[in-house]
C-alpha positions as CSV (number, residue, x, y, z in Angstrom):
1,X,154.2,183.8,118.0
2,X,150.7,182.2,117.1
3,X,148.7,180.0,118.5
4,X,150.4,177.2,121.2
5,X,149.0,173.9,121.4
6,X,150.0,170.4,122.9
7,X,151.8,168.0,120.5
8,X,150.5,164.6,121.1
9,X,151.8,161.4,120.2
10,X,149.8,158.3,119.1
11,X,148.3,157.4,122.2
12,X,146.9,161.3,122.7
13,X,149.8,162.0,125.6
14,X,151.2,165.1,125.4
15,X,155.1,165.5,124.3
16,X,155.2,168.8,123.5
17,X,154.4,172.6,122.7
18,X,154.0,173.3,119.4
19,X,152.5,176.4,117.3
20,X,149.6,175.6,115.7
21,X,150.5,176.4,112.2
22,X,154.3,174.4,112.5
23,X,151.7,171.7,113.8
24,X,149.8,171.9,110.5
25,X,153.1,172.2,108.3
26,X,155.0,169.8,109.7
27,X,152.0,167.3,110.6
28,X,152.7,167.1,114.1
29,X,149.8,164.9,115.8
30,X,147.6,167.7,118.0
31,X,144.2,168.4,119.5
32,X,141.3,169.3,117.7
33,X,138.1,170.1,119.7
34,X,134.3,170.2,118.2
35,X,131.0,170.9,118.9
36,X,127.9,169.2,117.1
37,X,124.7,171.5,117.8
38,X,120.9,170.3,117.7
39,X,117.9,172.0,118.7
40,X,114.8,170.9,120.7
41,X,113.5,168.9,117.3
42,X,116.7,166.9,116.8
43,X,118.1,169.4,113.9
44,X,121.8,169.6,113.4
45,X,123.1,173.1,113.0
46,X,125.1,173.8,110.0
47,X,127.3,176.3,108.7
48,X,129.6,178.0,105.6
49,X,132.3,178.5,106.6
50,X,133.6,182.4,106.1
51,X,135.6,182.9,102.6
52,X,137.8,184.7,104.8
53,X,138.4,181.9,107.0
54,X,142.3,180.7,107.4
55,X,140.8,176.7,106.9
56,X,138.1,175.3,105.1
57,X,137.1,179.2,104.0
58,X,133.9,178.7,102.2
59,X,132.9,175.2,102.9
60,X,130.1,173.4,104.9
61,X,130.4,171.7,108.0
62,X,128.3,170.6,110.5
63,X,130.7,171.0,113.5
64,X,132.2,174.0,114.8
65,X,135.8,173.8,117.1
66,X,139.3,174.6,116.5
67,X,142.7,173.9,118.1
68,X,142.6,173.0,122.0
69,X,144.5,175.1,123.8
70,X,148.1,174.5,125.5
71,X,146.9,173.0,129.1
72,X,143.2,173.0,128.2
73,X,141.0,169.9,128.2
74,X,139.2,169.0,125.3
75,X,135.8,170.0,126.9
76,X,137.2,173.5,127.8
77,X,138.0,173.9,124.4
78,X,134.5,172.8,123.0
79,X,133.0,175.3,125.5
80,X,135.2,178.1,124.3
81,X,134.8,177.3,120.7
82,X,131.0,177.5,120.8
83,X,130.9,180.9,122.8
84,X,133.3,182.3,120.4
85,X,131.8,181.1,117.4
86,X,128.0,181.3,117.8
87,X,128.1,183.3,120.7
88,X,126.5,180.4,123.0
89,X,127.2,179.5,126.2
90,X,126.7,176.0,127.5
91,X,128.8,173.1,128.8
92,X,129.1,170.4,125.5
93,X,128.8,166.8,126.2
94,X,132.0,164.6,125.7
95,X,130.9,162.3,122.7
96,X,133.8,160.4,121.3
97,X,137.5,161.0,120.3
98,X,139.5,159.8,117.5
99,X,142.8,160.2,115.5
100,X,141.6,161.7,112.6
101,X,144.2,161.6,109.4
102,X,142.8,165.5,108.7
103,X,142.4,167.4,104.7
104,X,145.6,169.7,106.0
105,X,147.2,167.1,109.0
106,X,146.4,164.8,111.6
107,X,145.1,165.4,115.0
108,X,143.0,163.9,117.8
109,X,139.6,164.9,117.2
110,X,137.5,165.2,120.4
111,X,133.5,165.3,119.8
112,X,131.2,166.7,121.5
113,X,127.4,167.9,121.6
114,X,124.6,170.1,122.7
115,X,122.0,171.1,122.4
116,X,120.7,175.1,121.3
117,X,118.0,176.0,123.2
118,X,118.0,180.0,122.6
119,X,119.0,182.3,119.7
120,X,122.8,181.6,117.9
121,X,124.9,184.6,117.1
122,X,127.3,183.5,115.0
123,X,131.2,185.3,114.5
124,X,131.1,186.7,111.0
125,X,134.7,186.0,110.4
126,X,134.1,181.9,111.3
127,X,130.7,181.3,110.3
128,X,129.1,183.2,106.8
129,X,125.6,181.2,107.0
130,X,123.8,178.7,108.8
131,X,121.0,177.2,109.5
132,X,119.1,173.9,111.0
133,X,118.4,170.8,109.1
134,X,117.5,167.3,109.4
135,X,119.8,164.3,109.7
136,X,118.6,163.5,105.8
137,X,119.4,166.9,105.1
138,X,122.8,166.8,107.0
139,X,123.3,163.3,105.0
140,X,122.9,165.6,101.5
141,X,124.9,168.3,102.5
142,X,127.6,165.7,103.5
143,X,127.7,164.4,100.0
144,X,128.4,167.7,98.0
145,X,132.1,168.9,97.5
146,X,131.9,171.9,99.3
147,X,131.5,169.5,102.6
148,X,134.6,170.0,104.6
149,X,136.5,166.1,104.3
150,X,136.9,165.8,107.6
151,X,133.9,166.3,108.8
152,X,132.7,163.3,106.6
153,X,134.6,160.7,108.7
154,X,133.0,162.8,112.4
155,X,129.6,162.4,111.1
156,X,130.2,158.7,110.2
157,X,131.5,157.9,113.6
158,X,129.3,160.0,115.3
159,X,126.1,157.7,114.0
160,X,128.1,155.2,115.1
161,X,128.5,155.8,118.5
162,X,126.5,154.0,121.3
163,X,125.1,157.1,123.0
164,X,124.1,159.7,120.6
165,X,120.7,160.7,120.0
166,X,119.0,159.0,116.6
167,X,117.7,161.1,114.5
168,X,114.2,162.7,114.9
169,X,111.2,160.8,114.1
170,X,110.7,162.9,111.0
171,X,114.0,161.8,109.4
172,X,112.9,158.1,110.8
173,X,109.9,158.0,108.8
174,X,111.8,159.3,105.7
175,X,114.3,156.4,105.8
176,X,111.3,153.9,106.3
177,X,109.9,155.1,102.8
């Protein structure tokens, strides 16, 4: 059997086991957790995804995460997720949740961040490249193709959202012009 998650309904409450992948095939509402990464300077880690990679293989994103666990909270799940991808330990901070329609099926999407103050070591088989760039930088990368879609709608909402950092006063100074 693969990987057990909680089947939520509309309101996020859990009715259910599921497997992840009959989640995904039958587009069963579950939990998606994520972690957005910045360094001291206000830079926003991203990554290609692995062409190996069951989802997105290949593409850009600017969030790493997968499926939350059966039982786990969506911050235990960020916390796994970025110890397994980039080899980090930290607690992420909660920053918002929302149903997201999803490229391949719907789930809750939680959001979190933190941020990187020592050296990455990213999984080869989740993360092929990466590197740190500015929020105008994140803003082109979000434009091109190869940009995972749902990522699109996380950054949008996560700009939006009362108590995230701004960007750094470099990327304010190259809006202003």
């Amino acid at each position: 059997m693969g990987e057990l998650v909680d089947q939520v309904d509309e309101w996020d409450q859990v009715v259910g086991v599921v497997e992840r992948g009959a989640a995904i095939r039958h587009r069963l509402l579950h939990r998606i957790a994520t972690v957005v990464c910045r360094d001291a300077d206000g830079r926003f880690l991203v990554h290609r995804r692995a062409d190996t990679h069951p989802r997105f293989a290949g593409q850009v994103n600017w969030m790493l995460g997968g499926a939350v666990d059966t039982g786990e909270s969506y911050e235990e799940a960020a916390a796994r997720e970025l110890a397994e991808e980039l080899g980090v330990p930290a607690r992420p901070r909660f920053v918002l949740k929302f149903r997201c329609e999803g490229a391949i099926s719907p789930y809750w999407l939680g959001l979190h961040e933190v941020v990187v103050t020592g050296p990455v070591r990213p999984d080869p088989s989740e993360v092929a490249w990466h590197a740190w760039v500015t929020d105008s930088e994140l803003s082109a990368l979000a434009a091109r193709d190869s940009f995972v879609p749902d990522a699109r709608e996380a950054l949008a909402r996560y700009r939006a959202a009362p108590n995230t950092p701004s960007a750094s006063p470099s990327d304010a100074r190259a809006r202003r012009k």
